[in-house]
PDB file of C-alpha atoms and ligand atoms in Angstrom:
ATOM      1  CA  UNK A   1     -26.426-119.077 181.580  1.00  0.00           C
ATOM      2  CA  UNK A   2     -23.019-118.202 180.083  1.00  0.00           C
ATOM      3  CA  UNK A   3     -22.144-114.910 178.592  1.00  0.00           C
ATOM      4  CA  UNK A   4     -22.453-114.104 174.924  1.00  0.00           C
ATOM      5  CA  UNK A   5     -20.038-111.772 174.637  1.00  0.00           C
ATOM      6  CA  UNK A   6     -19.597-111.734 170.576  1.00  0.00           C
ATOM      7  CA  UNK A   7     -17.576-109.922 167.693  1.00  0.00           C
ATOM      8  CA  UNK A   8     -19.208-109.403 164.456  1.00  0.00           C
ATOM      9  CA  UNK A   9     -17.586-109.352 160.934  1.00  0.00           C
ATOM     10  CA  UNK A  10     -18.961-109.145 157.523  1.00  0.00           C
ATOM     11  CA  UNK A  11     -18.534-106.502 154.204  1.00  0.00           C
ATOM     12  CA  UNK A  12     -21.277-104.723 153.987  1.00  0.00           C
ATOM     13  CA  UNK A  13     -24.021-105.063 152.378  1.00  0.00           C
ATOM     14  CA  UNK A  14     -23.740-109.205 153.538  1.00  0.00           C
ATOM     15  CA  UNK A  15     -26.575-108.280 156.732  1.00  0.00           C
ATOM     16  CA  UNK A  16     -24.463-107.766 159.609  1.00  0.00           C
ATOM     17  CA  UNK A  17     -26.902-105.599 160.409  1.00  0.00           C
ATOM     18  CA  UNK A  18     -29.762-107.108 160.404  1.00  0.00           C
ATOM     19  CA  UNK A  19     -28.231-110.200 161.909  1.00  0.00           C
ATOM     20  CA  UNK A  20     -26.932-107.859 164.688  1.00  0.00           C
ATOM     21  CA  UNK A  21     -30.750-106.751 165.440  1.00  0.00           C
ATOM     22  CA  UNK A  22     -31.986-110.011 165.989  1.00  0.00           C
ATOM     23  CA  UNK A  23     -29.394-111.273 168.078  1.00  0.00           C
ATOM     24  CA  UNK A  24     -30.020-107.941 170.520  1.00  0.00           C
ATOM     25  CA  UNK A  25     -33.748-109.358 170.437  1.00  0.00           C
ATOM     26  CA  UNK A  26     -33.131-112.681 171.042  1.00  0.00           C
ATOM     27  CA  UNK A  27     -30.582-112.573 173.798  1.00  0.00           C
ATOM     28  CA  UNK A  28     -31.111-108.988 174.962  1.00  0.00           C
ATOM     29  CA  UNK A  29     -27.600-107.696 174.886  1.00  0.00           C
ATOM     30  CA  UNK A  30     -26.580-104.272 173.945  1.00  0.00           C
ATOM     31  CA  UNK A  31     -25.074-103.221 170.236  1.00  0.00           C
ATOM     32  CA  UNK A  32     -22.072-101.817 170.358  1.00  0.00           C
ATOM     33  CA  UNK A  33     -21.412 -99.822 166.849  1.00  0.00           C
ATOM     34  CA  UNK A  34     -17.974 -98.617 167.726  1.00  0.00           C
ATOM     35  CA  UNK A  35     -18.696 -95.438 165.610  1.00  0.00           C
ATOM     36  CA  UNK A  36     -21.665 -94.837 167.988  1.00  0.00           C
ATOM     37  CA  UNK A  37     -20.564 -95.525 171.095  1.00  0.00           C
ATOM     38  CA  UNK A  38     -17.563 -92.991 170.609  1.00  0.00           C
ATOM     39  CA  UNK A  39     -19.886 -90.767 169.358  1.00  0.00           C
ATOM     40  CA  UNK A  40     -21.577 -90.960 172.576  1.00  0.00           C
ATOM     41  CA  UNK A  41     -18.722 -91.321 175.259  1.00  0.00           C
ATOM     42  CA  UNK A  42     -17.792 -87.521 173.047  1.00  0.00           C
ATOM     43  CA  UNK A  43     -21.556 -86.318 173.780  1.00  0.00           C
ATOM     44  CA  UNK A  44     -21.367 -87.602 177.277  1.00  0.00           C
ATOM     45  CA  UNK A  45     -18.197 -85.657 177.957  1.00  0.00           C
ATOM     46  CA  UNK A  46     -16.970 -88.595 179.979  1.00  0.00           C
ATOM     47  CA  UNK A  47     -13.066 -87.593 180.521  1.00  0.00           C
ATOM     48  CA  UNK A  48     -12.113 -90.705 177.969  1.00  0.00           C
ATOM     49  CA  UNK A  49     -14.875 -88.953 175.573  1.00  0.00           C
ATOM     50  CA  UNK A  50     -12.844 -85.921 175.758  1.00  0.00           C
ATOM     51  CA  UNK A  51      -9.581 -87.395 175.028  1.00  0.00           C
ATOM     52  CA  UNK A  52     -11.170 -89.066 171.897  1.00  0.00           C
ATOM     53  CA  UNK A  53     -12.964 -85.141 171.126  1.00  0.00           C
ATOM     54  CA  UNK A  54      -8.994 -83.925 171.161  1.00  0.00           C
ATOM     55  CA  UNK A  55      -8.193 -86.104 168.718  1.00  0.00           C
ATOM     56  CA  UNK A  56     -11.201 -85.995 166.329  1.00  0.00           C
ATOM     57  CA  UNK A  57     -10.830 -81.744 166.421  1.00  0.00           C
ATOM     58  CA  UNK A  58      -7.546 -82.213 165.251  1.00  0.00           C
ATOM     59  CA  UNK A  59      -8.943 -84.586 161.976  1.00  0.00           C
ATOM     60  CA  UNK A  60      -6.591 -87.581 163.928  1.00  0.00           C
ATOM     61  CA  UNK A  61      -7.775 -91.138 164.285  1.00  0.00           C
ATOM     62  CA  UNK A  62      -8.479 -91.813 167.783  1.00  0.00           C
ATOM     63  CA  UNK A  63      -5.741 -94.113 168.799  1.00  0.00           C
ATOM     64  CA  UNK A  64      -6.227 -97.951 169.420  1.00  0.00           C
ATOM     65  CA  UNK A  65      -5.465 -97.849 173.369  1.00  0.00           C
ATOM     66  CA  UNK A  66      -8.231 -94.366 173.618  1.00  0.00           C
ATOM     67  CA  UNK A  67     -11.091 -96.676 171.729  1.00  0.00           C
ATOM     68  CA  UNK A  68     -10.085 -99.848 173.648  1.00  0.00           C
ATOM     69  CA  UNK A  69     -10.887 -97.831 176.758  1.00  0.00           C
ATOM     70  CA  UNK A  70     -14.134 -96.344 175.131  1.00  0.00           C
ATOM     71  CA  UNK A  71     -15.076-100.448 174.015  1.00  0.00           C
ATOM     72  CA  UNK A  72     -13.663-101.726 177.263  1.00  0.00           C
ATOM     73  CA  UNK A  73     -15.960 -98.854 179.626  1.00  0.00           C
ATOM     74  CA  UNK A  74     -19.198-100.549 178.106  1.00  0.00           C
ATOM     75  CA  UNK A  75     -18.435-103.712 178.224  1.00  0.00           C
ATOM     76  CA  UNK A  76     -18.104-103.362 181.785  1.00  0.00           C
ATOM     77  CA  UNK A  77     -21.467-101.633 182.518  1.00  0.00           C
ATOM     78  CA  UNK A  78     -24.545-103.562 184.204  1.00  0.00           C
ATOM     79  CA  UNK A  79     -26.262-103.939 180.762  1.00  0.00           C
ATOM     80  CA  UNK A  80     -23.511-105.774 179.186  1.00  0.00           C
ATOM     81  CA  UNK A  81     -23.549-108.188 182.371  1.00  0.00           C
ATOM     82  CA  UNK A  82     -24.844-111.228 180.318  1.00  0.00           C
ATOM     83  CA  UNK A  83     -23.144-110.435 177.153  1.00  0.00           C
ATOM     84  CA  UNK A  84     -22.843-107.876 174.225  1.00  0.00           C
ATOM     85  CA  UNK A  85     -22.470-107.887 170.107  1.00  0.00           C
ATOM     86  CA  UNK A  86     -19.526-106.102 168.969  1.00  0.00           C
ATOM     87  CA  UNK A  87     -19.021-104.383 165.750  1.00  0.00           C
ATOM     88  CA  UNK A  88     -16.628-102.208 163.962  1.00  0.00           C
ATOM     89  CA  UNK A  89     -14.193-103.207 166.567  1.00  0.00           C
ATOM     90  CA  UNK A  90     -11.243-104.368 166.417  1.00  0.00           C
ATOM     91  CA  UNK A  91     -10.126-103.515 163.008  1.00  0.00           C
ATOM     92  CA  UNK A  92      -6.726-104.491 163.554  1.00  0.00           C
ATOM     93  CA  UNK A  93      -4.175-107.064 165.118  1.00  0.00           C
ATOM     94  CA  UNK A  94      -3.154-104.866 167.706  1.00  0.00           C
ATOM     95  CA  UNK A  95      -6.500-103.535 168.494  1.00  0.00           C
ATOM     96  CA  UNK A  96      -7.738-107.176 168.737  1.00  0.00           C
ATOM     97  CA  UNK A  97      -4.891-108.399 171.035  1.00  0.00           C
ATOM     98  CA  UNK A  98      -5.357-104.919 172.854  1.00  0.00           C
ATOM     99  CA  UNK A  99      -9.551-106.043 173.518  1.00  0.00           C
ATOM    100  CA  UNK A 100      -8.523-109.334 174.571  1.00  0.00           C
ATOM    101  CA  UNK A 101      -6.149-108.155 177.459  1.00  0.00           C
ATOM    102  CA  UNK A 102      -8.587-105.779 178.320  1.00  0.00           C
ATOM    103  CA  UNK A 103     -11.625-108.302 178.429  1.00  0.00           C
ATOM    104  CA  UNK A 104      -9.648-110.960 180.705  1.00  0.00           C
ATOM    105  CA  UNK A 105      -8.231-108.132 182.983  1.00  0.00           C
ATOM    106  CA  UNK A 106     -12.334-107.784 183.769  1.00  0.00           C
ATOM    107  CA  UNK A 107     -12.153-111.767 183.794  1.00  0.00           C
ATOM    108  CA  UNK A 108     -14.615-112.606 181.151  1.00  0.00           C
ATOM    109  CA  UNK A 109     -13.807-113.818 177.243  1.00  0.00           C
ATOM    110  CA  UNK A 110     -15.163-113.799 173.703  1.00  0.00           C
ATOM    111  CA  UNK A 111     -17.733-116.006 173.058  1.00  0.00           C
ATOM    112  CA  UNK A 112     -17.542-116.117 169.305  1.00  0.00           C
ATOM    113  CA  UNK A 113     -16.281-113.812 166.844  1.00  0.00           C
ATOM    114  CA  UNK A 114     -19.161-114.170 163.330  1.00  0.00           C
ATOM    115  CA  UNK A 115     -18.148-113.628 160.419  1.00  0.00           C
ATOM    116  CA  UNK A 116     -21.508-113.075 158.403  1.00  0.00           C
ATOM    117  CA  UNK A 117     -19.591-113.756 154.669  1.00  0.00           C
ATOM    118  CA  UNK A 118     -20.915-113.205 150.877  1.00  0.00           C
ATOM    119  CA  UNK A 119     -19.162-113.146 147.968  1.00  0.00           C
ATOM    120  CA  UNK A 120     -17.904-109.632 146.378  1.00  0.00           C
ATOM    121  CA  UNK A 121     -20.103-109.810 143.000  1.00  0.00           C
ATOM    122  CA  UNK A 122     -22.964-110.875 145.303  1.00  0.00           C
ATOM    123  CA  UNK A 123     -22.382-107.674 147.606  1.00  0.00           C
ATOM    124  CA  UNK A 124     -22.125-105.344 144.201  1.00  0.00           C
ATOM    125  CA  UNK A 125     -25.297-106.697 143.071  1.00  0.00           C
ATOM    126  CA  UNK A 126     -26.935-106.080 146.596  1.00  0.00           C
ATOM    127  CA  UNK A 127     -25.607-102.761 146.869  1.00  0.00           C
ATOM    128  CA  UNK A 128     -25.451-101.125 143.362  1.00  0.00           C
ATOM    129  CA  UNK A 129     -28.935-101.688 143.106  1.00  0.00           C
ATOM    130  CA  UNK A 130     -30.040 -99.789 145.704  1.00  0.00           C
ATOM    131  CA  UNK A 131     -32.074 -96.706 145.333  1.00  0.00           C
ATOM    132  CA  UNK A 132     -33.434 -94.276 147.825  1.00  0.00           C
ATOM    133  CA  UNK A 133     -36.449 -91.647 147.084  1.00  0.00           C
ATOM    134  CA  UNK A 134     -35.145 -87.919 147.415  1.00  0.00           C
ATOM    135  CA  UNK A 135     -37.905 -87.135 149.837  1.00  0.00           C
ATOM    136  CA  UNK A 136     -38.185 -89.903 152.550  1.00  0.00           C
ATOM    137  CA  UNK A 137     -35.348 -92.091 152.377  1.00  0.00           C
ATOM    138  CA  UNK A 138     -37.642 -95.042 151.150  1.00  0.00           C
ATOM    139  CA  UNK A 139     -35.260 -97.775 150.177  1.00  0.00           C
ATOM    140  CA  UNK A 140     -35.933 -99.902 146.880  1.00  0.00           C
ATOM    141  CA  UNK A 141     -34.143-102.253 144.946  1.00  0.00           C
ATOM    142  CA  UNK A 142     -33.579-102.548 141.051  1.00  0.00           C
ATOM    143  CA  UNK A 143     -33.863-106.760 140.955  1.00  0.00           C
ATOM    144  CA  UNK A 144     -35.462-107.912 144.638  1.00  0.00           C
ATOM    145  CA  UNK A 145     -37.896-105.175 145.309  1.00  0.00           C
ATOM    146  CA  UNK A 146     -38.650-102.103 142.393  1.00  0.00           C
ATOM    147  CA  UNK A 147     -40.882 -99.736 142.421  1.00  0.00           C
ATOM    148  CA  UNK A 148     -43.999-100.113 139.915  1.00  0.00           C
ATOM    149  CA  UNK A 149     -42.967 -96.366 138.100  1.00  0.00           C
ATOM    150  CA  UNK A 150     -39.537 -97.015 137.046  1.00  0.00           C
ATOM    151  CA  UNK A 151     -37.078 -94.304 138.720  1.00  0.00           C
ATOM    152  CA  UNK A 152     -40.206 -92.639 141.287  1.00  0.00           C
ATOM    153  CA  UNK A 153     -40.907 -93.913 144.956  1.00  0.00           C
ATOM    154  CA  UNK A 154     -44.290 -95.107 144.964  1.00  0.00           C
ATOM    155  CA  UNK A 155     -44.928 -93.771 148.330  1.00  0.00           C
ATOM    156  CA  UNK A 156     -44.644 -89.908 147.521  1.00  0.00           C
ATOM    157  CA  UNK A 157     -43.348 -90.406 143.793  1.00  0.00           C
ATOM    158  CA  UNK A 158     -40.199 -88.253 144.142  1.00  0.00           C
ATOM    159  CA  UNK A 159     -37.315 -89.481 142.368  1.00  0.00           C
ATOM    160  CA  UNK A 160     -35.356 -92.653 143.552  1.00  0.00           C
ATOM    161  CA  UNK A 161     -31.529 -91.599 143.589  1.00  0.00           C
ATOM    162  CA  UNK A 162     -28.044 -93.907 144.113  1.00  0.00           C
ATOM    163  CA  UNK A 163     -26.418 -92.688 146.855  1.00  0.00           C
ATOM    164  CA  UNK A 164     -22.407 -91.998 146.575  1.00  0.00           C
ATOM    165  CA  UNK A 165     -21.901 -95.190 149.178  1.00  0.00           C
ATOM    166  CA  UNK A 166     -23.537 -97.635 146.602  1.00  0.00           C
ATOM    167  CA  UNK A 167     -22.330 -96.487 143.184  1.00  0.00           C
ATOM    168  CA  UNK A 168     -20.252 -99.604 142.164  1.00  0.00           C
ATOM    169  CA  UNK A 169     -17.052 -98.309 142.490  1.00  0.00           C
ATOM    170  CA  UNK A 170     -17.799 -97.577 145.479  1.00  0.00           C
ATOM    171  CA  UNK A 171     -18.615-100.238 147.114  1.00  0.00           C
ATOM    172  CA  UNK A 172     -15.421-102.103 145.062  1.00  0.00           C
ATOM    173  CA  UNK A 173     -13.463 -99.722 147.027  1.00  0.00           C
ATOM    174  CA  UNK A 174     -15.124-100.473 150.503  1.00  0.00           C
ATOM    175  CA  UNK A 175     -14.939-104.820 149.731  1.00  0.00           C
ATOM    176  CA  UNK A 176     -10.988-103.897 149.128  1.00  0.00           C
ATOM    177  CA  UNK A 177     -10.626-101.879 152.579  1.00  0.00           C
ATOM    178  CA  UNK A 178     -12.751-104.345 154.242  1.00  0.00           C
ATOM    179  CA  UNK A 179     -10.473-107.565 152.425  1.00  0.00           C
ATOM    180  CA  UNK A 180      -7.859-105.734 153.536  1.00  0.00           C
ATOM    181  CA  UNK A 181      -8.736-105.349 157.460  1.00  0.00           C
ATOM    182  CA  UNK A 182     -10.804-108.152 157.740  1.00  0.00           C
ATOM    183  CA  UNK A 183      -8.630-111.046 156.817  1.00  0.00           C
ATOM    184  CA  UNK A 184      -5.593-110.241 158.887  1.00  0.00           C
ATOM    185  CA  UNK A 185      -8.484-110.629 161.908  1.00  0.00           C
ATOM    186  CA  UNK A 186     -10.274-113.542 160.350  1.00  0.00           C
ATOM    187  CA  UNK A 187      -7.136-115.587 160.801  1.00  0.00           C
ATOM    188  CA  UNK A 188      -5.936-114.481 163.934  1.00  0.00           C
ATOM    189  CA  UNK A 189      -9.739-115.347 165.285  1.00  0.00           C
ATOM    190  CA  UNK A 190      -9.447-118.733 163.324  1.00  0.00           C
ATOM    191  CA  UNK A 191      -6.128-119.708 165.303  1.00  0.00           C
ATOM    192  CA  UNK A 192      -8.245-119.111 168.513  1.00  0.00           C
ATOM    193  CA  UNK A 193     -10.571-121.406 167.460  1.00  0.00           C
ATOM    194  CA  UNK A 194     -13.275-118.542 168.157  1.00  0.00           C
ATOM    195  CA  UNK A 195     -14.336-117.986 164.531  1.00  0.00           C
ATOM    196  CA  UNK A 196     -17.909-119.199 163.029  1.00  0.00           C
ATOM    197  CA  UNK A 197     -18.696-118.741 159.740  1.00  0.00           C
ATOM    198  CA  UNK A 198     -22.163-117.696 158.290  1.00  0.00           C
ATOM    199  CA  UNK A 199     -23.328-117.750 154.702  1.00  0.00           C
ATOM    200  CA  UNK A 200     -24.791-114.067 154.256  1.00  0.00           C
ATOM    201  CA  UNK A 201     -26.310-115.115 151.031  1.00  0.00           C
ATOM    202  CA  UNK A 202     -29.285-117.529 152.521  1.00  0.00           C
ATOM    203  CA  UNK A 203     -32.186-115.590 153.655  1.00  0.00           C
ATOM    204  CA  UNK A 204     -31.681-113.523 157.052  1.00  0.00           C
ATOM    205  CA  UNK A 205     -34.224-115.764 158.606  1.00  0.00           C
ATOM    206  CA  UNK A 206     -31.976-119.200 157.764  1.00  0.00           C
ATOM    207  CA  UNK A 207     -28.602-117.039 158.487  1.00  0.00           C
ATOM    208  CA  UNK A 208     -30.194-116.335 162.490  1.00  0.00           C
ATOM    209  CA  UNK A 209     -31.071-119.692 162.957  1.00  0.00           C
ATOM    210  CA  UNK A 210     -27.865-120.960 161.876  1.00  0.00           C
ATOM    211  CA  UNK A 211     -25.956-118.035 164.449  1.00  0.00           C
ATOM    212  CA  UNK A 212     -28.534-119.521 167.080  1.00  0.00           C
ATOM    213  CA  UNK A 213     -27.878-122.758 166.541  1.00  0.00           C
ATOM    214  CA  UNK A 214     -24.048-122.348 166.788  1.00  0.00           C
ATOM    215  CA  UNK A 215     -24.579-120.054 169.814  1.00  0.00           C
ATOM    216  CA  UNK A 216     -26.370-122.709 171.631  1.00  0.00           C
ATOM    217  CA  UNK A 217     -23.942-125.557 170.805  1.00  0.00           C
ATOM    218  CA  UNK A 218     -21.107-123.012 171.931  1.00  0.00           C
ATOM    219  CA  UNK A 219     -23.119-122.315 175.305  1.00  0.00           C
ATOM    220  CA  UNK A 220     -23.705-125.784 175.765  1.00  0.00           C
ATOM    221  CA  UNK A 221     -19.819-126.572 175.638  1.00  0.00           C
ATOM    222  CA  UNK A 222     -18.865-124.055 178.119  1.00  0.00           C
ATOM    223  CA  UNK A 223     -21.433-124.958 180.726  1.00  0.00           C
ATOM    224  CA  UNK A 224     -20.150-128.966 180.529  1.00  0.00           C
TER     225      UNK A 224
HETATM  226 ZN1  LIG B 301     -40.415 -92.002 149.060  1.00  0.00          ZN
END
């Protein structure tokens, strides 16, 4: 079998994540969250987790090359042999051109980069009606999923709250920074010819089959 070594893209709020959890299932490769993984390379006190510590004392951005490294040291572990789902990296040109010199020096390539897409007013909808109960963290939604006492969890009937990340503006602000970042990316990845679309409106369970289907024509093209 050939690898599936995959970027993912998407605002929030579109399923990335979700979409990212099934693919781990169904082709058992690792999920790389860039946030996590530096987290951990920090925890690990690996030397390049100490470089990135230096920086993030100091309230710096870790710099492209330092994360690259971080990405680059996973990628290359046993468990990432067959493949791996990438996400929150790269966020920029440089950072993508810096992964893809990186990834050949260890002689392997992208499979895909997915770009799991839904329209702004659709991700304000999704998001802004999101409430959480004080107590638990139980998750409801004002249209797709309410709770029978209007503003109580039904599970332990402590108030349902917005949290600061989905109060509309918000989440406006997050679709800009992600518009921002993401298209630069999209059409560099376009150019490559490595970009596949996905419509993160259908149902999750249409939206993997879909990604699977793609995967498997993609697969079937290399091995030829
Ligand atoms: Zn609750």
């Amino acid at each position: 079998m050939s690898e599936l070594n995959l970027i993912l893209l998407g605002p929030p709020g579109a399923g990335k994540g979700t979409q990212a959890e099934r693919l781990v299932a169904d082709f058992d490769v690792p999920y790389y969250a860039t946030g996590d993984i530096l987290r951990a390379a920090v925890k690990e006190e690996s030397e390049l987790g100490t470089e990135a510590k230096e920086y993030m004392d100091r309230g710096d951005l870790v710099p492209d090359d330092v994360i690259c490294r971080v990405v680059v040291e996973r990628i290359d572990r046993p468990e990432a042999r067959d493949g791996f789902v990438l996400d929150g990296f790269p966020r920029t040109i440089p950072q993508a051109e810096e992964l893809a010199t990186a990834i050949e020096r260890l002689g392997r390539h992208l499979t895909a980069v997915l770009l799991i897409a839904a329209p702004d007013e659709e991700v304000i909808r999704r998001l802004s009606g999101r409430r959480v109960c004080k107590e638990n963290g139980h998750v409801y939604h004002l249209d797709f999923d309410p709770p029978k006492n209007e503003g109580f969890c039904d599970q332990d009937g402590s108030p349902l709250i917005q949290r600061d990340d989905d109060k509309e503006e918000t989440v406006k602000h997050r679709l800009d920074v992600f518009h921002d970042q993401t298209k630069p990316l999209v059409d560099f990845y376009e150019k490559q010819g490595l970009l596949r679309r996905f419509d993160g409106t259908r149902a999750p369970d249409e939206v993997n089959g879909h990604i699977r289907a793609t995967l498997a024509t993609l697969r079937l093209e290399e091995e030829l």
